[in-house]
Coordinates of C-alpha atoms in Angstrom, one line a residue:
M21 CA -12.8 25.9 -26.0
R22 CA -15.1 23.4 -27.7
I23 CA -13.5 20.3 -29.2
A24 CA -15.2 17.5 -31.1
V25 CA -13.9 13.9 -31.2
T26 CA -14.8 11.3 -33.9
S27 CA -16.1 8.3 -32.0
Q28 CA -18.2 5.7 -33.7
N29 CA -18.6 3.8 -30.4
F30 CA -18.7 6.9 -28.1
K31 CA -15.7 5.4 -26.2
T32 CA -12.6 5.7 -28.3
I33 CA -11.2 8.0 -31.0
T34 CA -12.0 6.6 -34.4
G35 CA -10.9 7.6 -37.9
H36 CA -12.4 8.4 -41.3
A37 CA -13.6 11.8 -40.1
G38 CA -15.4 12.6 -43.3
K39 CA -17.6 9.6 -43.0
A40 CA -18.0 9.7 -39.2
R41 CA -21.5 10.2 -37.9
R42 CA -20.8 10.1 -34.1
F43 CA -19.0 12.7 -32.2
L44 CA -18.2 13.5 -28.6
I45 CA -18.4 17.2 -27.9
Y46 CA -16.2 18.6 -25.1
E47 CA -15.9 22.0 -23.4
T48 CA -12.6 22.8 -21.7
D49 CA -11.0 25.9 -20.2
G50 CA -7.5 24.4 -20.6
G51 CA -7.6 22.6 -17.3
P52 CA -7.1 18.9 -16.8
D53 CA -10.9 18.0 -16.8
P54 CA -12.7 18.7 -20.0
V55 CA -16.5 18.3 -19.7
E56 CA -18.5 16.2 -22.2
L57 CA -21.3 18.5 -23.4
E58 CA -23.1 16.2 -25.8
R59 CA -23.0 13.3 -28.2
L60 CA -23.9 13.8 -31.8
D61 CA -25.4 10.7 -33.5
L62 CA -26.1 11.8 -37.0
P63 CA -27.9 9.9 -39.8
K64 CA -25.7 8.5 -42.6
D65 CA -26.7 11.3 -45.0
M66 CA -25.3 13.9 -42.5
S67 CA -21.7 12.7 -42.5
V68 CA -19.5 15.6 -43.8
H69 CA -18.7 13.4 -46.8
E70 CA -22.3 13.1 -47.8
Y71 CA -23.7 16.5 -46.6
H72 CA -22.5 19.5 -48.6
G73 CA -24.4 22.3 -46.9
E74 CA -22.7 25.0 -44.9
D75 CA -25.2 24.4 -42.1
H76 CA -23.8 21.1 -40.9
P77 CA -24.4 20.5 -37.2
L78 CA -20.7 20.5 -36.5
F79 CA -20.4 24.0 -37.9
Q80 CA -23.1 25.2 -35.5
L81 CA -21.3 24.2 -32.3
G82 CA -18.6 26.9 -32.1
L83 CA -15.8 24.3 -32.3
A84 CA -12.2 25.3 -32.1
A85 CA -10.8 21.8 -32.9
L86 CA -11.7 18.3 -34.0
V87 CA -9.7 15.2 -33.0
T88 CA -9.7 12.1 -35.2
Q89 CA -7.5 9.2 -36.2
G90 CA -7.5 10.1 -39.8
A91 CA -9.1 12.6 -42.3
G92 CA -8.9 13.5 -45.9
Q93 CA -7.6 16.8 -47.2
G94 CA -11.1 17.9 -48.3
F95 CA -12.4 17.3 -44.7
V96 CA -9.5 19.3 -43.3
Q97 CA -10.0 22.2 -45.7
R98 CA -13.7 22.3 -45.0
M99 CA -13.2 22.3 -41.3
S100 CA -10.6 25.1 -41.6
R101 CA -13.1 27.2 -43.5
H102 CA -15.3 27.1 -40.4
G103 CA -12.4 27.9 -38.0
I104 CA -11.9 24.3 -36.9
T105 CA -8.4 22.8 -36.6
V106 CA -8.2 19.1 -37.3
H107 CA -5.8 17.0 -35.1
A108 CA -5.1 13.5 -36.3
T109 CA -3.6 11.1 -33.8
S110 CA -3.0 7.5 -32.9
E111 CA -4.3 8.1 -29.4
S112 CA -7.5 6.4 -28.5
D113 CA -8.6 8.1 -25.3
P114 CA -10.9 11.0 -26.1
L115 CA -10.6 12.7 -22.7
Q116 CA -6.8 12.6 -22.7
A117 CA -6.6 13.8 -26.3
V118 CA -8.9 16.7 -25.6
S119 CA -6.9 17.7 -22.5
R120 CA -3.7 17.7 -24.6
V121 CA -5.2 19.8 -27.4
A122 CA -6.6 22.3 -24.9
A123 CA -3.2 22.5 -23.2
G124 CA -1.4 23.0 -26.4
V125 CA 0.5 19.7 -26.0
P126 CA 1.1 17.7 -29.2
L127 CA -0.8 14.5 -29.7
A128 CA 0.9 11.2 -30.8
A129 CA 1.2 11.1 -34.5
A130 CA -1.5 9.4 -36.5
L131 CA -0.7 5.8 -37.6
P132 CA -0.1 5.1 -41.3
H133 CA -3.3 4.3 -43.1
D134 CA -3.4 0.6 -43.9
H135 CA -5.9 0.4 -46.8
D136 CA -6.5 2.3 -50.0
H137 CA -8.9 5.2 -50.2
G138 CA -7.2 6.7 -53.2
P139 CA -5.1 9.9 -53.2
E140 CA -7.7 11.8 -51.2
L141 CA -6.8 10.4 -47.7
V142 CA -4.0 12.1 -45.8
Q143 CA -2.7 12.0 -42.3
I144 CA -2.4 15.3 -40.6
Q145 CA 0.9 15.7 -38.8
E146 CA 1.2 17.7 -35.6
P147 CA 4.1 20.1 -35.4

């Protein structure tokens, strides 16, 4: 299973998934040790918010899931059209979050959003 994580600093999980340009890409077989495959560092015009083509690099990776600290409904719907499930969480450790998603363990709920983006931004709640 391939899982992407939004990480503007390549160390922690960050939010604003639609505007994110840096992603950690992991491969996992459901075991405790996901393997980092690559790091995407995209130009500003290639954020999902800016780039509207269906050939976005994220869509070419065979991802099953994406972990972030927050995402808009449009982002979630666009990922879903490509078979990618979005998981929003307050967790900050990418490796731990990827391990939990791969094992089917719920992530900690996302924190409330603390500044206004208008009605578009939503927090995805895990079951």
